Structure formats: structure tokens, C-alpha cells
Amino acid sequence: DAKTTQPNSMESNEEEPVHLPCNHSTISGTDYIHWYRQLPSQGPEYVIHGLTSNVNNRMASLAIAEDRKSSTLILHRATLRDAAVYYCILRGAGANSKLTFGKGITLSVRP
Amino acid sequence: DAGVTQSPTHLIKTRGQHVTLRCSPISGHKSVSWYQQVLGQGPQFIFQYYEKEERGRGNFPDRFSARQFPNYSSELNVNALLLGDSALYLCASSLAGRVVDTQYFGPGTRLTVL
């Protein structure tokens, strides 16, 4: 499985934008970039996914580099509820499209 | 709509015992996956089932087994428990387990092995 690299942690202020980076230099042409987050004492939660183009949904935006070797998850206005571990995951096509989690990045949000 | 449910919430076992964990997927979802999350680490893939067939298996010993029932619910069984099996066991369901299908996770079962 292609691997992702994320910083261990990041801090942000409430109501400010947050940019969470992810490097995936060995990504293959058919790998989708998925982001999940895990709030304390909960199971992971889907955030967003994309293949080549930037994506937006009600939770976040995903900016994908032109060479697809990196991507950035953007939270437009961080809230205290956004404090969580964010996982950047490459997910290949195939019968078994498992999620391969790394350690993720721990986001802290200051009031 | 009900999300993914798992039972029990917490479980304490001793070494050598056997445990069965249960998962009910979201209605309409035919694929179930199991993950193990050790404290401080990300979840690790154990099994994926789709339409009662095993689609994938992670790097776990044969002590771990699972099955999926006709109603798409699933059980994870672990035999001969070791201290290192202490973890949060997560179940996730999706429509068909494809790469574009979102996986929805349950709250997990916290297993403690003494």
C-alpha cells in the first residue's frame, strides 16, 4: 500500500481556517485520497475524498496537488468540535478497498 | 436512521479465553469491515466481508476469525486471547465496500485482556 506522511500535531484558533497537509509521493494513478477524522472516544468519521480535482463538501475542502504527490485538507472555520485526529489515507481500487490508517495528525483548537 | 451498532460496549476477559464481538451495519449496507485500534495508534484492518464472503484479511493470526450473516450483521471471534489483544475493535459498514463507498464506523467495543 502506498504510504502517507503527516505531521504529528497542529494547533489552531477557533473560527480560523486550518490547513492539514499530507504527503503521498508514491501514490498510484488509481489511488483515491480519503480523509477521516476520529473525535475522542468515537469511531472514525468520513470527512472527504478525491482523485485528481479539488473537492468541497459541507465539512471541508480537499486541495490536491497537480502531481498528486500531496494534498491539503482545509477546514474553513475551525470549531472546538473539530479537535480530533485526522487521517489521510490512500485507498486503491479493487475488491478489497480497505482503509490503511497511519498515526494521523492531532488537531487542537484553542478557544 | 440508526448508525452502525456494536455490542458489547466494553468487555473484560482473561488470557486464553475466547471472545465474540457483534456488529450491525447501517440498513442497506452489504459490506462490513473490522479494525483493531491499539491505544495511541490508528486502526488496523482485520477483515472485510461483502455478501457473506470474505473479501480481504489483514495481517492478523488465525486466532482471529469473522463471519457475516444473511442479514449482513457480522461477528468477530478471537480465540486464545493474549494481553496484546487489548484494544478498541471497530466495525465499519459500507454499501458495497468499493473504493468510492464511504465507510461508516461504529463506536467500537473496548476489549481488555487481563
PDB file of C-alpha atoms in Angstrom:
ATOM      1  CA  ASP A   1       0.000   0.000   0.000  1.00  0.00           C
ATOM      2  CA  ALA A   2       1.207   3.484  -0.815  1.00  0.00           C
ATOM      3  CA  LYS A   3       2.024   5.441   2.339  1.00  0.00           C
ATOM      4  CA  THR A   4       1.131   8.889   3.564  1.00  0.00           C
ATOM      5  CA  THR A   5       3.153  11.241   5.757  1.00  0.00           C
ATOM      6  CA  GLN A   6       1.501  13.731   8.097  1.00  0.00           C
ATOM      7  CA  PRO A   7       2.842  15.997  10.858  1.00  0.00           C
ATOM      8  CA  ASN A   8       2.196  14.640  14.329  1.00  0.00           C
ATOM      9  CA  SER A   9       0.172  17.595  15.538  1.00  0.00           C
ATOM     10  CA  MET A  10      -1.124  21.052  14.744  1.00  0.00           C
ATOM     11  CA  GLU A  11      -2.783  23.833  16.734  1.00  0.00           C
ATOM     12  CA  SER A  12      -5.310  26.345  15.507  1.00  0.00           C
ATOM     13  CA  ASN A  13      -7.543  29.074  16.855  1.00  0.00           C
ATOM     14  CA  GLU A  14     -11.293  28.800  16.886  1.00  0.00           C
ATOM     15  CA  GLU A  15     -13.033  30.342  13.851  1.00  0.00           C
ATOM     16  CA  GLU A  16      -9.806  30.486  11.845  1.00  0.00           C
ATOM     17  CA  PRO A  17      -9.040  28.339   8.787  1.00  0.00           C
ATOM     18  CA  VAL A  18      -6.919  25.231   9.230  1.00  0.00           C
ATOM     19  CA  HIS A  19      -4.761  23.604   6.573  1.00  0.00           C
ATOM     20  CA  LEU A  20      -3.770  19.994   7.293  1.00  0.00           C
ATOM     21  CA  PRO A  21      -1.042  18.725   4.939  1.00  0.00           C
ATOM     22  CA  CYS A  22      -0.433  15.207   3.700  1.00  0.00           C
ATOM     23  CA  ASN A  23       2.399  13.860   1.550  1.00  0.00           C
ATOM     24  CA  HIS A  24       1.917  10.782  -0.591  1.00  0.00           C
ATOM     25  CA  SER A  25       4.797  10.694  -3.055  1.00  0.00           C
ATOM     26  CA  THR A  26       4.266   7.030  -4.021  1.00  0.00           C
ATOM     27  CA  ILE A  27       0.589   7.418  -4.906  1.00  0.00           C
ATOM     28  CA  SER A  28      -0.538   5.402  -7.921  1.00  0.00           C
ATOM     29  CA  GLY A  29      -2.820   6.624 -10.656  1.00  0.00           C
ATOM     30  CA  THR A  30      -5.825   4.731  -9.316  1.00  0.00           C
ATOM     31  CA  ASP A  31      -5.440   5.640  -5.622  1.00  0.00           C
ATOM     32  CA  TYR A  32      -8.129   7.830  -4.119  1.00  0.00           C
ATOM     33  CA  ILE A  33      -7.190  10.249  -1.328  1.00  0.00           C
ATOM     34  CA  HIS A  34      -9.517   9.870   1.643  1.00  0.00           C
ATOM     35  CA  TRP A  35      -9.650  11.832   4.885  1.00  0.00           C
ATOM     36  CA  TYR A  36     -11.248  10.513   8.030  1.00  0.00           C
ATOM     37  CA  ARG A  37     -11.208  12.002  11.500  1.00  0.00           C
ATOM     38  CA  GLN A  38     -11.614  10.494  14.921  1.00  0.00           C
ATOM     39  CA  LEU A  39     -13.015  12.522  17.759  1.00  0.00           C
ATOM     40  CA  PRO A  40     -12.126  11.451  21.300  1.00  0.00           C
ATOM     41  CA  SER A  41     -13.834   8.220  22.360  1.00  0.00           C
ATOM     42  CA  GLN A  42     -15.535   7.758  18.989  1.00  0.00           C
ATOM     43  CA  GLY A  43     -15.043   5.692  15.864  1.00  0.00           C
ATOM     44  CA  PRO A  44     -13.518   7.351  12.790  1.00  0.00           C
ATOM     45  CA  GLU A  45     -15.765   9.577  10.707  1.00  0.00           C
ATOM     46  CA  TYR A  46     -15.567  10.210   6.952  1.00  0.00           C
ATOM     47  CA  VAL A  47     -14.589  13.756   6.002  1.00  0.00           C
ATOM     48  CA  ILE A  48     -13.918  13.907   2.266  1.00  0.00           C
ATOM     49  CA  HIS A  49     -12.251  12.118  -0.634  1.00  0.00           C
ATOM     50  CA  GLY A  50     -10.928  12.929  -4.094  1.00  0.00           C
ATOM     51  CA  LEU A  51      -8.965  11.551  -7.015  1.00  0.00           C
ATOM     52  CA  THR A  52      -7.498  14.410  -9.054  1.00  0.00           C
ATOM     53  CA  SER A  53      -9.647  17.521  -8.746  1.00  0.00           C
ATOM     54  CA  ASN A  54     -10.200  19.660  -5.682  1.00  0.00           C
ATOM     55  CA  VAL A  55     -13.341  18.731  -3.763  1.00  0.00           C
ATOM     56  CA  ASN A  56     -15.667  20.620  -1.460  1.00  0.00           C
ATOM     57  CA  ASN A  57     -18.372  19.423   0.882  1.00  0.00           C
ATOM     58  CA  ARG A  58     -20.174  20.794   3.913  1.00  0.00           C
ATOM     59  CA  MET A  59     -17.393  19.702   6.262  1.00  0.00           C
ATOM     60  CA  ALA A  60     -14.213  20.649   4.443  1.00  0.00           C
ATOM     61  CA  SER A  61     -12.324  21.165   1.208  1.00  0.00           C
ATOM     62  CA  LEU A  62      -9.647  18.937  -0.268  1.00  0.00           C
ATOM     63  CA  ALA A  63      -6.917  20.526  -2.357  1.00  0.00           C
ATOM     64  CA  ILE A  64      -4.901  18.036  -4.420  1.00  0.00           C
ATOM     65  CA  ALA A  65      -1.546  18.987  -5.940  1.00  0.00           C
ATOM     66  CA  GLU A  66      -1.284  18.768  -9.692  1.00  0.00           C
ATOM     67  CA  ASP A  67       1.228  15.896  -9.484  1.00  0.00           C
ATOM     68  CA  ARG A  68      -0.981  14.260  -6.791  1.00  0.00           C
ATOM     69  CA  LYS A  69       2.020  13.741  -4.517  1.00  0.00           C
ATOM     70  CA  SER A  70       0.490  15.860  -1.781  1.00  0.00           C
ATOM     71  CA  SER A  71      -2.870  17.127  -0.640  1.00  0.00           C
ATOM     72  CA  THR A  72      -4.287  19.511   1.956  1.00  0.00           C
ATOM     73  CA  LEU A  73      -7.450  19.219   3.986  1.00  0.00           C
ATOM     74  CA  ILE A  74      -8.925  22.643   4.638  1.00  0.00           C
ATOM     75  CA  LEU A  75     -11.318  23.386   7.463  1.00  0.00           C
ATOM     76  CA  HIS A  76     -12.643  26.841   6.660  1.00  0.00           C
ATOM     77  CA  ARG A  77     -13.571  27.870  10.203  1.00  0.00           C
ATOM     78  CA  ALA A  78     -12.309  25.633  12.959  1.00  0.00           C
ATOM     79  CA  THR A  79     -14.602  24.979  15.900  1.00  0.00           C
ATOM     80  CA  LEU A  80     -13.840  23.301  19.205  1.00  0.00           C
ATOM     81  CA  ARG A  81     -15.689  20.245  17.892  1.00  0.00           C
ATOM     82  CA  ASP A  82     -13.098  19.894  15.118  1.00  0.00           C
ATOM     83  CA  ALA A  83     -10.430  18.889  17.647  1.00  0.00           C
ATOM     84  CA  ALA A  84      -9.637  15.336  16.575  1.00  0.00           C
ATOM     85  CA  VAL A  85      -7.085  13.037  14.942  1.00  0.00           C
ATOM     86  CA  TYR A  86      -7.230  13.473  11.164  1.00  0.00           C
ATOM     87  CA  TYR A  87      -6.133  10.597   8.963  1.00  0.00           C
ATOM     88  CA  CYS A  88      -5.035  10.974   5.352  1.00  0.00           C
ATOM     89  CA  ILE A  89      -5.492   7.611   3.612  1.00  0.00           C
ATOM     90  CA  LEU A  90      -4.765   6.335   0.114  1.00  0.00           C
ATOM     91  CA  ARG A  91      -7.368   3.866  -0.999  1.00  0.00           C
ATOM     92  CA  GLY A  92      -6.791   1.744  -4.072  1.00  0.00           C
ATOM     93  CA  ALA A  93      -9.440   0.329  -6.346  1.00  0.00           C
ATOM     94  CA  GLY A  94     -10.133  -3.368  -6.132  1.00  0.00           C
ATOM     95  CA  ALA A  95     -12.275  -5.942  -4.452  1.00  0.00           C
ATOM     96  CA  ASN A  96     -10.793  -5.200  -1.069  1.00  0.00           C
ATOM     97  CA  SER A  97     -10.696  -1.443  -0.724  1.00  0.00           C
ATOM     98  CA  LYS A  98      -9.546  -1.410   2.883  1.00  0.00           C
ATOM     99  CA  LEU A  99      -8.589   1.720   4.772  1.00  0.00           C
ATOM    100  CA  THR A 100      -4.921   1.757   5.829  1.00  0.00           C
ATOM    101  CA  PHE A 101      -4.627   4.212   8.710  1.00  0.00           C
ATOM    102  CA  GLY A 102      -1.366   5.788   9.819  1.00  0.00           C
ATOM    103  CA  LYS A 103      -0.948   7.719  13.062  1.00  0.00           C
ATOM    104  CA  GLY A 104      -2.738  10.759  11.711  1.00  0.00           C
ATOM    105  CA  ILE A 105      -2.362  14.361  12.772  1.00  0.00           C
ATOM    106  CA  THR A 106      -3.783  15.542  16.082  1.00  0.00           C
ATOM    107  CA  LEU A 107      -5.535  18.882  15.692  1.00  0.00           C
ATOM    108  CA  SER A 108      -6.003  21.041  18.773  1.00  0.00           C
ATOM    109  CA  VAL A 109      -8.328  24.055  18.613  1.00  0.00           C
ATOM    110  CA  ARG A 110      -7.837  26.959  21.008  1.00  0.00           C
ATOM    111  CA  PRO A 111     -10.913  28.944  22.112  1.00  0.00           C
TER     112      PRO A 111
ATOM    113  CA  ASP B   1     -31.603   6.359  10.747  1.00  0.00           C
ATOM    114  CA  ALA B   2     -29.596   4.123  13.042  1.00  0.00           C
ATOM    115  CA  GLY B   3     -25.876   4.083  12.523  1.00  0.00           C
ATOM    116  CA  VAL B   4     -23.543   1.134  12.907  1.00  0.00           C
ATOM    117  CA  THR B   5     -24.093  -0.558  16.239  1.00  0.00           C
ATOM    118  CA  GLN B   6     -21.660  -2.762  18.120  1.00  0.00           C
ATOM    119  CA  SER B   7     -22.006  -4.929  21.177  1.00  0.00           C
ATOM    120  CA  PRO B   8     -20.888  -5.154  23.836  1.00  0.00           C
ATOM    121  CA  THR B   9     -19.518  -1.695  24.575  1.00  0.00           C
ATOM    122  CA  HIS B  10     -16.883  -2.959  26.970  1.00  0.00           C
ATOM    123  CA  LEU B  11     -15.564  -6.409  27.735  1.00  0.00           C
ATOM    124  CA  ILE B  12     -13.022  -7.810  30.171  1.00  0.00           C
ATOM    125  CA  LYS B  13     -11.518 -11.243  29.544  1.00  0.00           C
ATOM    126  CA  THR B  14      -8.556 -13.216  30.823  1.00  0.00           C
ATOM    127  CA  ARG B  15      -5.717 -14.691  28.807  1.00  0.00           C
ATOM    128  CA  GLY B  16      -6.620 -17.857  26.932  1.00  0.00           C
ATOM    129  CA  GLN B  17     -10.328 -17.123  26.786  1.00  0.00           C
ATOM    130  CA  HIS B  18     -12.423 -16.655  23.678  1.00  0.00           C
ATOM    131  CA  VAL B  19     -14.444 -13.554  22.737  1.00  0.00           C
ATOM    132  CA  THR B  20     -17.199 -12.784  20.231  1.00  0.00           C
ATOM    133  CA  LEU B  21     -17.902  -9.220  19.153  1.00  0.00           C
ATOM    134  CA  ARG B  22     -21.002  -8.251  17.196  1.00  0.00           C
ATOM    135  CA  CYS B  23     -21.785  -5.603  14.621  1.00  0.00           C
ATOM    136  CA  SER B  24     -24.982  -4.475  12.920  1.00  0.00           C
ATOM    137  CA  PRO B  25     -24.438  -2.398   9.775  1.00  0.00           C
ATOM    138  CA  ILE B  26     -26.466   0.522   8.549  1.00  0.00           C
ATOM    139  CA  SER B  27     -29.644  -0.666   6.843  1.00  0.00           C
ATOM    140  CA  GLY B  28     -28.954  -1.348   3.161  1.00  0.00           C
ATOM    141  CA  HIS B  29     -25.215  -1.767   3.622  1.00  0.00           C
ATOM    142  CA  LYS B  30     -23.886  -5.114   2.458  1.00  0.00           C
ATOM    143  CA  SER B  31     -20.209  -4.773   3.378  1.00  0.00           C
ATOM    144  CA  VAL B  32     -18.721  -4.936   6.854  1.00  0.00           C
ATOM    145  CA  SER B  33     -15.104  -4.408   7.857  1.00  0.00           C
ATOM    146  CA  TRP B  34     -13.361  -4.952  11.186  1.00  0.00           C
ATOM    147  CA  TYR B  35     -10.453  -2.918  12.559  1.00  0.00           C
ATOM    148  CA  GLN B  36      -8.320  -3.134  15.686  1.00  0.00           C
ATOM    149  CA  GLN B  37      -7.128   0.085  17.326  1.00  0.00           C
ATOM    150  CA  VAL B  38      -4.445  -0.144  19.965  1.00  0.00           C
ATOM    151  CA  LEU B  39      -4.066   2.883  22.226  1.00  0.00           C
ATOM    152  CA  GLY B  40      -2.155   5.667  20.517  1.00  0.00           C
ATOM    153  CA  GLN B  41      -2.257   4.082  17.059  1.00  0.00           C
ATOM    154  CA  GLY B  42      -4.540   4.311  14.052  1.00  0.00           C
ATOM    155  CA  PRO B  43      -6.988   1.484  13.348  1.00  0.00           C
ATOM    156  CA  GLN B  44      -5.551  -1.612  11.680  1.00  0.00           C
ATOM    157  CA  PHE B  45      -7.582  -3.595   9.143  1.00  0.00           C
ATOM    158  CA  ILE B  46      -8.563  -7.130  10.169  1.00  0.00           C
ATOM    159  CA  PHE B  47     -11.298  -8.364   7.790  1.00  0.00           C
ATOM    160  CA  GLN B  48     -13.726  -7.220   5.137  1.00  0.00           C
ATOM    161  CA  TYR B  49     -16.900  -9.102   4.225  1.00  0.00           C
ATOM    162  CA  TYR B  50     -19.300  -8.477   1.364  1.00  0.00           C
ATOM    163  CA  GLU B  51     -22.427 -10.502   0.729  1.00  0.00           C
ATOM    164  CA  LYS B  52     -21.266 -13.051   3.313  1.00  0.00           C
ATOM    165  CA  GLU B  53     -17.974 -13.668   1.507  1.00  0.00           C
ATOM    166  CA  GLU B  54     -14.566 -12.704   2.875  1.00  0.00           C
ATOM    167  CA  ARG B  55     -13.106 -10.015   0.612  1.00  0.00           C
ATOM    168  CA  GLY B  56      -9.922  -9.302   2.467  1.00  0.00           C
ATOM    169  CA  ARG B  57      -7.863 -10.179   5.507  1.00  0.00           C
ATOM    170  CA  GLY B  58      -5.223  -8.117   7.242  1.00  0.00           C
ATOM    171  CA  ASN B  59      -2.024  -9.305   8.887  1.00  0.00           C
ATOM    172  CA  PHE B  60      -3.594 -10.985  11.901  1.00  0.00           C
ATOM    173  CA  PRO B  61      -3.103 -14.538  13.214  1.00  0.00           C
ATOM    174  CA  ASP B  62      -5.574 -17.344  12.631  1.00  0.00           C
ATOM    175  CA  ARG B  63      -6.894 -16.820  16.154  1.00  0.00           C
ATOM    176  CA  PHE B  64      -8.945 -14.062  14.574  1.00  0.00           C
ATOM    177  CA  SER B  65     -11.952 -15.100  12.502  1.00  0.00           C
ATOM    178  CA  ALA B  66     -15.158 -13.493  11.369  1.00  0.00           C
ATOM    179  CA  ARG B  67     -18.344 -14.185   9.523  1.00  0.00           C
ATOM    180  CA  GLN B  68     -21.240 -12.289   8.015  1.00  0.00           C
ATOM    181  CA  PHE B  69     -24.828 -13.396   8.303  1.00  0.00           C
ATOM    182  CA  PRO B  70     -27.664 -13.250   5.732  1.00  0.00           C
ATOM    183  CA  ASN B  71     -28.944 -10.035   7.357  1.00  0.00           C
ATOM    184  CA  TYR B  72     -25.426  -8.564   6.823  1.00  0.00           C
ATOM    185  CA  SER B  73     -24.618  -8.370  10.516  1.00  0.00           C
ATOM    186  CA  SER B  74     -21.221  -9.704  11.473  1.00  0.00           C
ATOM    187  CA  GLU B  75     -19.283 -11.356  14.267  1.00  0.00           C
ATOM    188  CA  LEU B  76     -15.588 -11.144  15.046  1.00  0.00           C
ATOM    189  CA  ASN B  77     -14.183 -14.038  17.040  1.00  0.00           C
ATOM    190  CA  VAL B  78     -10.838 -14.103  18.793  1.00  0.00           C
ATOM    191  CA  ASN B  79      -9.542 -17.331  20.341  1.00  0.00           C
ATOM    192  CA  ALA B  80      -6.807 -17.889  22.908  1.00  0.00           C
ATOM    193  CA  LEU B  81      -6.723 -14.239  23.959  1.00  0.00           C
ATOM    194  CA  LEU B  82      -3.362 -12.600  24.610  1.00  0.00           C
ATOM    195  CA  LEU B  83      -2.642  -9.448  26.597  1.00  0.00           C
ATOM    196  CA  GLY B  84      -1.752  -7.756  23.318  1.00  0.00           C
ATOM    197  CA  ASP B  85      -5.300  -8.246  22.031  1.00  0.00           C
ATOM    198  CA  SER B  86      -6.444  -5.495  24.378  1.00  0.00           C
ATOM    199  CA  ALA B  87      -7.724  -2.796  22.053  1.00  0.00           C
ATOM    200  CA  LEU B  88     -10.732  -0.983  20.655  1.00  0.00           C
ATOM    201  CA  TYR B  89     -12.383  -3.126  17.990  1.00  0.00           C
ATOM    202  CA  LEU B  90     -14.175  -1.103  15.358  1.00  0.00           C
ATOM    203  CA  CYS B  91     -16.739  -2.222  12.839  1.00  0.00           C
ATOM    204  CA  ALA B  92     -17.442  -0.244   9.679  1.00  0.00           C
ATOM    205  CA  SER B  93     -20.175  -0.731   7.120  1.00  0.00           C
ATOM    206  CA  SER B  94     -20.476   0.483   3.544  1.00  0.00           C
ATOM    207  CA  LEU B  95     -22.814  -0.041   0.648  1.00  0.00           C
ATOM    208  CA  ALA B  96     -20.592  -2.452  -1.256  1.00  0.00           C
ATOM    209  CA  GLY B  97     -17.067  -1.988   0.051  1.00  0.00           C
ATOM    210  CA  ARG B  98     -15.854  -0.283  -3.111  1.00  0.00           C
ATOM    211  CA  VAL B  99     -13.139   2.361  -3.066  1.00  0.00           C
ATOM    212  CA  VAL B 100     -15.695   5.142  -3.573  1.00  0.00           C
ATOM    213  CA  ASP B 101     -18.014   3.860  -0.852  1.00  0.00           C
ATOM    214  CA  THR B 102     -17.788   5.727   2.428  1.00  0.00           C
ATOM    215  CA  GLN B 103     -17.146   3.525   5.429  1.00  0.00           C
ATOM    216  CA  TYR B 104     -19.289   4.338   8.460  1.00  0.00           C
ATOM    217  CA  PHE B 105     -17.786   3.313  11.761  1.00  0.00           C
ATOM    218  CA  GLY B 106     -19.487   2.184  14.925  1.00  0.00           C
ATOM    219  CA  PRO B 107     -18.420   3.351  18.387  1.00  0.00           C
ATOM    220  CA  GLY B 108     -16.342   0.220  18.926  1.00  0.00           C
ATOM    221  CA  THR B 109     -16.003  -2.463  21.572  1.00  0.00           C
ATOM    222  CA  ARG B 110     -13.299  -1.884  24.174  1.00  0.00           C
ATOM    223  CA  LEU B 111     -11.679  -5.257  24.969  1.00  0.00           C
ATOM    224  CA  THR B 112      -9.407  -5.589  27.971  1.00  0.00           C
ATOM    225  CA  VAL B 113      -7.459  -8.817  28.412  1.00  0.00           C
ATOM    226  CA  LEU B 114      -6.073  -9.444  31.902  1.00  0.00           C
TER     227      LEU B 114
END
